[in-house]
Short mmCIF file of C-alpha atoms in Angstrom, two decimals:
data_model
loop_
_atom_site.label_atom_id
_atom_site.label_comp_id
_atom_site.label_asym_id
_atom_site.label_seq_id
_atom_site.Cartn_x
_atom_site.Cartn_y
_atom_site.Cartn_z
CA MET A 6 17.19 20.12 -14.24
CA PHE A 7 19.86 22.05 -13.18
CA ASN A 8 17.49 24.62 -12.22
CA LYS A 9 15.98 22.62 -9.70
CA ILE A 10 18.70 21.77 -8.34
CA ILE A 11 19.88 25.39 -7.83
CA LYS A 12 15.89 25.82 -6.36
CA ARG A 13 17.10 22.85 -3.97
CA GLY A 14 20.38 24.26 -3.16
CA ARG A 15 18.78 27.39 -1.39
CA LYS A 16 16.01 25.86 -0.05
CA MET A 17 18.75 23.94 1.70
CA GLY A 18 20.87 27.48 2.47
CA SER A 19 17.83 29.21 4.81
CA LYS A 20 17.81 25.31 6.47
CA SER A 21 21.27 26.01 7.42
CA LYS A 22 22.06 30.13 7.90
CA ASP A 23 23.87 29.38 10.98
CA SER A 24 26.40 26.63 9.83
CA ILE A 25 28.32 29.27 7.45
CA VAL A 26 31.35 31.17 8.67
CA GLY A 27 30.79 35.68 8.10
CA TYR A 28 33.76 37.62 7.67
CA GLY A 29 34.16 40.57 10.25
CA SER A 30 31.74 42.96 9.74
CA SER A 31 31.91 44.63 6.30
CA ASP A 32 29.12 43.41 3.83
CA HIS A 33 31.12 42.82 0.57
CA TRP A 34 33.08 40.28 2.70
CA SER A 35 29.83 38.43 4.09
CA CYS A 36 29.16 34.49 2.83
CA GLY A 37 25.56 33.95 2.31
CA GLU A 38 23.62 34.97 5.32
CA VAL A 39 25.91 34.70 8.42
CA SER A 40 27.61 34.64 12.17
CA ARG A 41 28.21 37.88 13.66
CA THR A 42 29.70 37.18 16.44
CA ASP A 43 33.15 38.96 16.82
CA ILE A 44 36.82 38.70 18.22
CA VAL A 45 39.70 41.29 18.38
CA VAL A 46 42.78 39.52 17.12
CA ASN A 47 45.26 42.03 18.50
CA HIS A 48 48.84 42.24 16.43
CA ALA A 49 50.94 45.20 17.31
CA SER A 50 52.61 44.76 14.12
CA ARG A 51 50.10 44.79 11.77
CA VAL A 52 48.02 47.97 12.84
CA GLY A 53 47.55 49.74 9.45
CA PRO A 54 47.78 53.80 9.12
CA PRO A 55 45.50 55.91 9.25
CA GLY A 56 43.05 56.33 6.41
CA SER A 57 44.27 53.07 5.77
CA ALA A 58 41.68 51.25 8.04
CA GLY A 59 38.69 49.24 5.95
CA PRO A 60 35.39 48.10 6.28
CA ASN A 61 36.75 44.97 8.79
CA SER A 62 38.80 47.40 10.83
CA GLY A 63 37.93 48.00 14.77
CA VAL A 64 38.96 51.29 16.23
CA GLY A 65 42.59 51.86 15.77
CA GLY A 66 42.93 49.87 12.77
CA VAL A 67 42.44 46.47 14.79
CA ILE A 68 41.44 44.08 12.84
CA VAL A 69 38.36 42.26 13.57
CA VAL A 70 37.66 38.86 12.53
CA ALA A 71 34.59 36.67 13.27
CA ALA A 72 34.43 33.60 15.37
CA PRO A 73 34.34 30.22 13.15
CA VAL A 74 31.47 28.17 13.76
CA MET A 75 30.96 24.58 13.01
CA ALA A 76 28.38 23.66 10.03
CA PRO A 77 26.61 20.72 11.28
CA THR A 78 26.56 17.31 9.57
CA GLY A 79 24.16 16.58 6.63
CA VAL A 80 23.66 20.40 5.55
CA ILE A 81 25.31 20.44 2.39
CA GLU A 82 24.91 18.56 -1.42
CA ALA A 83 27.23 18.28 -3.73
CA LEU A 84 26.44 19.79 -6.96
CA PRO A 85 27.10 18.80 -10.72
CA MET A 86 29.53 19.41 -12.03
CA PHE A 87 30.55 21.59 -14.79
CA ARG A 88 31.03 19.42 -17.57
CA ASP A 89 27.31 18.35 -16.94
CA VAL A 90 25.51 21.68 -17.52
CA SER A 91 25.34 24.23 -20.63
CA VAL A 92 28.04 26.11 -20.77
CA SER A 93 25.24 29.33 -19.86
CA ASP A 94 24.16 27.94 -16.62
CA ARG A 95 28.16 27.30 -15.30
CA GLN A 96 28.74 30.78 -14.13
CA VAL A 97 25.75 30.49 -11.94
CA LEU A 98 26.75 27.21 -11.21
CA PHE A 99 30.76 28.43 -10.08
CA LEU A 100 28.70 31.19 -7.21
CA ARG A 101 26.77 28.12 -6.05
CA LYS A 102 30.10 26.44 -5.64
CA LEU A 103 31.91 28.82 -3.71
CA GLN A 104 28.96 29.61 -1.33
CA ILE A 105 29.25 25.83 -0.87
CA CYS A 106 32.87 26.57 0.15
CA CYS A 107 32.07 28.90 2.48
CA TYR A 108 31.13 25.93 4.99
CA GLN A 109 33.32 25.03 7.69
CA PHE A 110 33.94 22.53 9.19
CA ASP A 111 35.44 21.07 13.04
CA PHE A 112 38.59 19.00 11.51
CA ILE A 113 39.91 18.14 14.63
CA ASP A 114 38.05 15.65 14.98
CA SER A 115 38.24 13.43 11.66
CA LEU A 116 35.50 11.26 12.24
CA ASN A 117 32.83 14.66 11.74
CA SER A 118 31.18 15.12 8.65
CA VAL A 119 33.26 12.97 6.95
CA LYS A 120 30.83 13.12 3.72
CA GLU A 121 30.39 17.25 3.58
CA LYS A 122 33.96 17.65 4.05
CA GLU A 123 34.07 15.47 0.93
CA ILE A 124 31.61 17.58 -0.66
CA LYS A 125 34.06 20.24 0.00
CA ARG A 126 36.94 19.36 -0.67
CA GLN A 127 35.64 18.57 -4.54
CA THR A 128 34.16 21.53 -4.82
CA LEU A 129 37.27 23.47 -4.23
CA SER A 130 39.00 21.16 -6.97
CA GLU A 131 36.85 21.96 -9.35
CA ILE A 132 36.83 25.92 -8.53
CA VAL A 133 40.52 25.54 -9.08
CA ASP A 134 40.33 23.83 -12.18
CA TYR A 135 37.49 26.03 -13.52
CA VAL A 136 39.28 29.31 -12.94
CA GLN A 137 42.48 28.23 -13.88
CA SER A 138 40.93 26.83 -16.99
CA GLY A 139 40.58 30.41 -18.59
CA THR A 140 37.41 30.01 -19.88
CA GLY A 141 36.19 33.65 -19.83
CA LYS A 142 36.88 37.32 -18.77
CA ILE A 143 35.56 37.04 -14.73
CA HIS A 144 33.18 39.08 -13.54
CA GLU A 145 32.88 41.63 -10.99
CA ASN A 146 30.74 39.97 -9.07
CA VAL A 147 32.49 36.59 -9.74
CA GLN A 148 35.12 38.21 -8.17
CA GLU A 149 33.05 39.73 -4.88
CA GLU A 150 32.33 35.95 -4.67
CA ILE A 151 35.51 34.70 -4.90
CA VAL A 152 36.73 36.36 -2.18
CA LYS A 153 34.17 36.33 -0.11
CA MET A 154 35.03 32.80 0.47
CA VAL A 155 39.06 33.04 0.10
CA ALA A 156 38.37 35.60 2.88
CA VAL A 157 36.00 33.29 4.92
CA ASN A 158 38.62 30.53 4.50
CA ILE A 159 41.50 31.71 5.52
CA PHE A 160 41.37 34.43 7.54
CA ARG A 161 41.09 32.88 11.06
CA CYS A 162 42.62 33.27 14.55
CA LEU A 163 46.25 30.97 14.30
CA PRO A 164 46.73 28.68 17.14
CA PRO A 165 49.28 29.97 19.24
CA SER A 166 52.32 28.59 19.61
CA LEU A 167 54.10 26.06 21.45
CA HIS A 168 55.72 28.90 23.77
CA GLU A 169 53.05 30.96 24.03
CA SER A 170 50.48 27.93 24.71
CA SER A 171 52.86 26.09 27.18
CA GLY A 172 54.78 28.63 28.74
CA VAL A 173 57.87 26.46 27.71
CA GLU A 174 61.08 28.71 26.10
CA VAL A 175 61.72 26.77 22.76
CA VAL A 176 65.64 26.35 23.20
CA ASP A 177 66.83 25.42 19.81
CA LEU A 178 63.96 26.86 17.05
CA GLU A 179 65.61 24.75 14.40
CA GLU A 180 64.51 21.35 16.64
CA GLU A 181 60.97 22.53 16.48
CA GLU A 182 58.45 19.43 14.47
CA PRO A 183 56.82 21.56 12.40
CA TYR A 184 53.08 22.53 13.14
CA VAL A 185 50.94 20.32 11.06
CA GLU A 186 47.18 22.38 10.23
CA PRO A 187 44.51 20.08 10.48
CA ALA A 188 42.60 21.66 7.87
CA TRP A 189 44.32 21.93 5.08
CA PRO A 190 42.93 20.00 2.81
CA HIS A 191 41.12 22.23 2.33
CA LEU A 192 43.34 25.20 2.49
CA GLN A 193 45.69 24.30 0.71
CA LEU A 194 42.40 23.95 -2.47
CA VAL A 195 41.74 27.95 -0.78
CA TYR A 196 44.61 28.80 -1.88
CA GLU A 197 45.04 27.16 -4.67
CA VAL A 198 41.84 29.62 -6.14
CA VAL A 199 42.98 32.57 -4.88
CA LEU A 200 46.93 32.42 -6.33
CA ARG A 201 45.18 31.66 -9.36
CA TYR A 202 42.20 33.80 -9.37
CA VAL A 203 45.33 36.44 -8.92
CA ALA A 204 47.76 35.14 -12.33
CA SER A 205 44.73 35.18 -14.36
CA GLN A 206 44.81 36.90 -17.03
CA GLU A 207 40.88 37.18 -17.24
CA THR A 208 41.61 38.87 -13.43
CA ASP A 209 39.95 42.88 -14.45
CA THR A 210 42.78 44.22 -12.33
CA LYS A 211 40.68 47.99 -11.68
CA VAL A 212 38.02 45.75 -10.04
CA ALA A 213 40.01 43.60 -8.00
CA LYS A 214 41.69 45.92 -6.39
CA ARG A 215 38.20 46.88 -5.03
CA TYR A 216 38.24 43.54 -2.82
CA LEU A 217 42.04 43.58 -2.76
CA ASP A 218 42.33 45.93 -0.96
CA HIS A 219 44.60 47.51 2.49
CA VAL A 220 42.60 45.91 5.17
CA PHE A 221 43.10 42.24 3.05
CA VAL A 222 47.00 42.79 2.66
CA LEU A 223 46.84 43.57 6.00
CA LYS A 224 44.74 39.71 6.57
CA LEU A 225 47.43 38.54 4.66
CA LEU A 226 49.96 39.09 6.60
CA ASP A 227 48.78 38.01 9.43
CA LEU A 228 48.54 34.60 7.78
CA PHE A 229 52.69 34.90 8.17
CA ASP A 230 52.08 34.12 11.91
CA SER A 231 50.99 30.30 10.98
CA GLU A 232 53.25 27.53 12.44
CA ASP A 233 52.34 25.91 9.35
CA PRO A 234 55.53 25.87 6.72
CA ARG A 235 53.15 25.27 3.96
CA GLU A 236 50.79 27.93 4.80
CA ARG A 237 52.92 30.68 4.78
CA ASP A 238 54.98 29.17 1.71
CA TYR A 239 51.43 29.74 -0.15
CA VAL A 240 50.83 33.21 1.50
CA LYS A 241 54.21 34.56 -0.44
CA VAL A 242 53.50 33.47 -3.12
CA ILE A 243 50.73 35.01 -2.98
CA LEU A 244 50.91 38.31 -1.59
CA HIS A 245 54.29 38.27 -4.08
CA ARG A 246 51.77 38.39 -6.74
CA ILE A 247 49.91 41.18 -5.32
CA TYR A 248 52.82 42.96 -4.96
CA GLY A 249 54.00 42.21 -9.00
CA LYS A 250 50.14 42.92 -10.68
CA PHE A 251 48.74 45.46 -8.09
CA MET A 252 51.29 49.07 -8.34
CA VAL A 253 48.99 50.78 -6.00
CA HIS A 254 49.51 48.73 -3.28
CA ARG A 255 53.82 48.17 -3.35
CA PRO A 256 54.33 51.06 -0.56
CA PHE A 257 51.73 50.53 1.50
CA ILE A 258 52.63 46.10 1.27
CA ARG A 259 56.53 47.04 1.70
CA ASN A 260 55.54 49.72 4.93
CA SER A 261 53.15 47.13 6.59
CA ILE A 262 56.31 44.44 5.66
CA ASN A 263 58.58 46.83 7.29
CA ASN A 264 56.33 47.01 10.54
CA ILE A 265 55.87 43.27 11.37
CA PHE A 266 60.07 43.50 11.09
CA TYR A 267 60.22 46.15 13.39
CA ARG A 268 58.00 44.56 16.01
CA PHE A 269 59.64 41.46 15.58
CA VAL A 270 63.37 43.23 16.01
CA TYR A 271 63.00 45.59 19.15
CA GLU A 272 59.73 43.29 20.47
CA THR A 273 59.78 40.01 20.72
CA GLU A 274 62.12 38.59 18.62
CA ARG A 275 59.61 35.98 17.61
CA HIS A 276 58.07 36.22 14.45
CA PRO A 277 57.72 32.77 12.35
CA GLY A 278 57.20 33.78 8.96
CA ILE A 279 60.67 36.25 8.96
CA ALA A 280 62.51 33.99 6.25
CA GLU A 281 59.17 34.36 3.96
CA LEU A 282 58.97 37.73 4.67
CA LEU A 283 62.34 38.35 3.34
CA GLU A 284 62.29 35.93 0.34
CA ILE A 285 59.13 38.73 -0.62
CA HIS A 286 62.08 41.87 0.00
CA GLY A 287 64.61 40.04 -1.74
CA SER A 288 62.62 39.52 -5.41
CA ILE A 289 61.85 43.37 -4.76
CA ILE A 290 65.45 45.00 -4.13
CA ASN A 291 66.10 43.00 -7.46
CA GLY A 292 63.99 45.24 -9.22
CA PHE A 293 64.98 48.36 -7.63
CA ALA A 294 65.63 50.95 -10.35
CA LEU A 295 69.28 52.80 -9.90
CA PRO A 296 69.56 55.52 -8.53
CA MET A 297 68.26 53.56 -5.78
CA LYS A 298 65.54 55.67 -3.63
CA GLU A 299 66.30 57.29 -0.28
CA GLU A 300 63.72 55.14 1.39
CA HIS A 301 64.93 51.73 0.58
CA LYS A 302 68.54 52.71 1.88
CA LEU A 303 66.68 53.71 4.94
CA PHE A 304 65.19 49.85 4.62
CA LEU A 305 69.16 48.60 4.61
CA VAL A 306 70.09 50.91 7.66
CA ARG A 307 66.77 50.14 9.64
CA VAL A 308 65.33 47.08 8.83
CA LEU A 309 67.78 44.68 7.36
CA ILE A 310 71.17 45.18 9.38
CA PRO A 311 69.10 44.92 12.74
CA LEU A 312 67.92 41.64 12.13
CA HIS A 313 71.00 40.33 12.79
CA LYS A 314 70.76 41.64 16.35
CA PRO A 315 68.03 38.55 16.94
CA LYS A 316 69.18 35.32 18.12
CA SER A 317 67.12 33.39 15.88
CA ILE A 318 68.87 34.91 13.15
CA SER A 319 69.74 30.92 12.04
CA LEU A 320 66.01 30.46 10.84
CA TYR A 321 65.92 33.41 8.03
CA HIS A 322 70.11 34.62 7.90
CA ASN A 323 70.23 32.72 4.41
CA GLN A 324 67.24 34.71 3.19
CA LEU A 325 68.82 38.08 4.63
CA SER A 326 72.01 37.59 3.53
CA TYR A 327 70.80 37.40 0.25
CA CYS A 328 69.19 40.99 0.99
CA ILE A 329 71.67 42.50 1.92
CA THR A 330 74.49 41.44 -0.89
CA GLN A 331 72.15 42.52 -3.51
CA PHE A 332 71.77 45.83 -2.22
CA VAL A 333 75.63 45.77 -2.28
CA GLU A 334 75.37 44.53 -5.98
CA LYS A 335 72.89 47.42 -6.93
CA ASP A 336 75.16 50.28 -5.56
CA TYR A 337 78.83 49.17 -4.66
CA LYS A 338 78.92 52.61 -2.06
CA LEU A 339 76.49 51.14 0.05
CA ALA A 340 79.12 47.96 1.27
CA ASP A 341 80.81 50.55 4.13
CA THR A 342 77.75 50.47 5.67
CA VAL A 343 76.76 47.37 5.55
CA ILE A 344 80.19 45.88 6.79
CA ARG A 345 80.37 48.23 9.76
CA GLY A 346 76.35 46.99 10.30
CA LEU A 347 77.77 43.75 10.33
CA LEU A 348 80.70 45.06 12.62
CA LYS A 349 78.23 46.96 15.12
CA TYR A 350 75.91 43.66 15.70
CA TRP A 351 78.85 41.40 15.38
CA PRO A 352 78.32 38.12 17.87
CA ILE A 353 80.81 37.68 21.13
CA THR A 354 79.38 34.87 22.64
CA ASN A 355 77.51 32.77 20.09
CA CYS A 356 80.07 30.47 17.68
CA HIS A 357 77.57 29.25 15.39
CA LYS A 358 75.76 33.27 14.69
CA GLU A 359 79.96 34.13 13.99
CA VAL A 360 80.14 31.89 11.17
CA LEU A 361 76.45 33.12 9.49
CA PHE A 362 78.78 36.45 9.73
CA LEU A 363 81.28 35.75 8.32
CA GLY A 364 79.83 33.64 5.53
CA GLU A 365 78.58 36.51 4.98
CA LEU A 366 81.24 39.44 5.02
CA GLU A 367 82.95 37.39 2.48
CA GLU A 368 79.71 38.03 0.32
CA VAL A 369 79.44 41.02 0.69
CA LEU A 370 83.21 41.36 0.98
CA GLU A 371 83.20 40.15 -2.93
CA ALA A 372 80.92 42.91 -4.56
CA THR A 373 83.24 45.79 -2.87
CA GLN A 374 85.06 47.57 -4.12
CA PRO A 375 88.85 49.36 -3.75
CA ALA A 376 87.45 52.34 -2.45
CA GLU A 377 84.93 51.22 -0.27
CA PHE A 378 87.01 48.50 1.35
CA GLN A 379 89.83 50.92 1.93
CA ARG A 380 87.14 52.90 4.14
CA CYS A 381 86.53 50.13 6.61
CA MET A 382 89.56 47.04 6.42
CA VAL A 383 91.00 48.17 9.98
CA PRO A 384 87.95 47.68 12.10
CA LEU A 385 87.42 44.86 9.89
CA PHE A 386 90.37 43.42 10.23
CA ARG A 387 90.90 44.11 13.71
CA GLN A 388 87.31 41.97 14.32
CA ILE A 389 88.85 39.30 12.07
CA ALA A 390 91.83 39.14 13.83
CA ARG A 391 89.92 38.36 17.29
CA CYS A 392 87.90 35.89 15.02
CA LEU A 393 91.15 33.83 13.58
CA ASN A 394 92.51 33.34 17.57
CA SER A 395 88.78 32.22 18.26
CA PRO A 396 88.82 28.81 20.49
CA HIS A 397 86.38 27.73 18.10
CA PHE A 398 87.59 25.75 15.34
CA GLU A 399 84.76 26.26 12.89
CA VAL A 400 85.21 30.47 13.48
CA ALA A 401 88.47 30.39 13.27
CA GLU A 402 87.99 28.51 10.08
CA ARG A 403 85.78 30.24 8.67
CA ALA A 404 88.02 32.75 8.97
CA LEU A 405 90.97 31.58 6.97
CA PHE A 406 88.84 30.84 4.53
CA LEU A 407 89.03 34.49 3.74
CA TRP A 408 92.00 34.28 1.95
CA ASN A 409 90.72 31.70 -0.65
CA ASN A 410 88.88 34.08 -2.36
CA GLU A 411 90.76 35.18 -5.02
CA HIS A 412 88.99 38.82 -5.14
CA ILE A 413 89.25 39.21 -1.26
CA ILE A 414 93.47 38.40 -1.34
CA SER A 415 93.59 40.80 -4.44
CA LEU A 416 92.05 43.63 -1.44
CA ILE A 417 94.33 42.63 0.79
CA ALA A 418 97.02 42.52 -1.34
CA GLN A 419 96.33 46.44 -2.66
CA ASN A 420 96.28 47.39 1.50
CA ARG A 421 98.73 44.77 2.83
CA ASN A 422 101.17 47.98 3.98
CA ILE A 423 97.19 48.33 6.96
CA ILE A 424 96.50 45.17 6.88
CA LEU A 425 98.95 42.24 7.49
CA PRO A 426 100.30 44.46 10.33
CA ILE A 427 96.54 44.02 12.30
CA ILE A 428 96.44 40.50 11.68
CA PHE A 429 100.66 39.94 12.08
CA VAL A 430 100.28 38.78 15.55
CA ALA A 431 97.24 36.82 15.52
CA LEU A 432 98.19 34.58 12.88
CA GLU A 433 101.75 33.71 15.21
CA LYS A 434 99.45 32.85 18.05
CA ASN A 435 97.73 30.17 16.42
CA ILE A 436 100.74 28.75 15.00
CA GLN A 437 101.70 28.55 18.55
CA THR A 438 99.31 28.60 20.43
CA HIS A 439 96.19 26.96 19.05
CA TRP A 440 95.11 23.03 19.92
CA ASN A 441 93.44 22.71 16.22
CA GLN A 442 95.55 20.78 13.93
CA ALA A 443 94.02 21.96 10.77
CA ILE A 444 94.00 25.59 12.73
CA HIS A 445 97.89 25.43 12.49
CA GLY A 446 97.98 24.07 8.88
CA LEU A 447 95.54 26.95 6.74
CA THR A 448 97.04 29.70 9.46
CA ILE A 449 100.44 29.01 7.92
CA ASN A 450 99.68 28.39 3.94
CA VAL A 451 97.73 32.36 5.23
CA ARG A 452 101.05 33.49 6.78
CA LYS A 453 102.82 32.21 3.60
CA ILE A 454 100.38 34.36 0.89
CA PHE A 455 101.85 37.56 2.73
CA LEU A 456 105.46 36.11 3.07
CA GLU A 457 104.81 35.96 -1.48
CA MET A 458 103.06 38.84 -1.41
CA ASP A 459 105.63 41.36 0.40
CA VAL A 460 108.81 39.67 1.75
CA GLU A 461 109.64 43.10 3.24
CA LEU A 462 106.76 44.36 4.79
CA PHE A 463 106.15 40.52 6.26
CA GLU A 464 109.80 40.10 7.48
CA GLU A 465 109.74 44.36 9.43
CA CYS A 466 106.38 43.13 10.83
CA GLN A 467 107.91 39.97 12.28
CA GLN A 468 111.14 42.34 13.11
CA GLN A 469 108.08 44.14 15.26
CA TYR A 470 106.44 40.77 16.42
CA GLU A 471 109.99 39.62 18.26
CA GLU A 472 111.00 43.41 19.91
CA LYS A 473 107.02 43.56 21.18
CA GLN A 474 107.65 39.73 22.67
CA ALA A 475 111.10 40.34 23.89
CA ARG A 476 110.03 43.42 25.27
CA ALA A 477 106.68 41.07 27.43
CA LYS A 478 109.36 38.86 28.19
CA GLU A 479 111.50 41.56 29.86
CA VAL A 480 108.01 42.81 31.55
CA GLU A 481 106.92 39.69 33.22
CA GLU A 482 110.65 38.75 34.07
CA GLN A 483 110.74 42.12 35.91
CA ARG A 484 107.58 41.69 37.57
CA GLU A 485 108.03 38.05 38.68
CA SER A 486 111.70 39.82 40.33
CA THR A 487 109.51 42.43 41.80
CA TRP A 488 106.85 39.65 43.68
CA LYS A 489 110.06 37.48 44.20
CA ARG A 490 111.63 40.74 46.33
CA LEU A 491 108.16 41.21 48.26
CA ALA A 492 108.10 37.79 49.23
CA GLU A 493 111.72 37.80 50.68
CA ALA A 494 110.82 41.15 52.60
CA ALA A 495 107.89 39.49 54.12
CA GLU A 496 109.35 36.82 55.45
CA GLU A 497 112.42 39.03 56.77
CA HIS A 498 109.62 40.53 58.95
CA MET A 499 107.99 37.71 60.54
CA VAL A 500 111.04 36.53 61.31
CA THR A 501 111.62 39.39 63.60
CA VAL A 502 108.43 40.10 65.25
#
């Protein structure tokens, strides 16, 4: 009975050879009889280094993918479930189900091929369960077919983002409605298949790395351009699993992600997947061995710190701040480098960004040792003094909240002779002129902390401040007197003329 079903399926496939989507020009990533219509997707940040281009790469490492061909209706039929066939026949049935899942449909039209879409969805669900069950070692030919099916379904031309398709500049990216992928009911199951395949103990990594190669990794990284956050989340988990399981790919994955960051910071400042890529790096940094390699320190200086520059930092700041803090906790000597990097990219007119920087600064200072703190405290507290006097109350408030941290207060106390003279004027100015009463109260509390810390130093700073104010007042009076005399002389000259 089963052999009849398989023969019927083969006859059915031969009638619909144009309904299956092919992927690239590689033989080991073709699925049955496939379309050879190729188009080029030009992602400058995804171009691999010389020698890394695989069989699916075009000239100069540009990735070539096949244009999707929509399957006509009535071309596939449901196969029996795994429990309905003998154990010896399940491998053949599994391969046949993988071939059925290579069919592609038009999900924009929800009424098109409804029956066939449901058959494919159910088949994908069965494949997920079969791979997860771990019924036996996944043989090489099966691994090859799994990767073929996955590549056919997920590697595709992504739709343009809102600003690319309409030419409209999106002012607030956080307010933008997330894109919903029409084919997600099928794509989610395909991602579940590859996730369970990569994570399975039955997957032979020596065999799998032939198919999950550099080209596969590059195409996977391309999917971080998807506007659908659900898809990016799956790609993040899968790439992280590949990084953990295939040590041979680790340097290539890190370098490829860095290329995306470079292009984002220095060219486009637009990429929807920066947060997810930073999450992967956060986990990678956590596993760095000590002493830290020079390569990793360069990543901090050349990639992570410049990521504070783009306007859209609020979309990924939590992940970026975690990565930065991980570096300082791993190697406390990097605190000076990080703090000076923050000061280099400190925002001037973006108050919301300043609040984010101050929050990150507090986390970094918590992991900073006294020796590193002394190296950067002068430029640091000059910037904090400017924040204290900010007319935006949230910036001033966040700066004053630094004195709620006991570790930061201890660092300040050890260097109060240098720090208090820098910020004393800013504290007095807040008390006298700041419009917000909450800021007024917080400033008084900080002033009280310094007074209790060192009364003699506080009184000395206060005396210097009063003398400076008196001199400034005297200079102002002299200036007004000079202008008054000039005005009188001008009037006399007009009368004589």
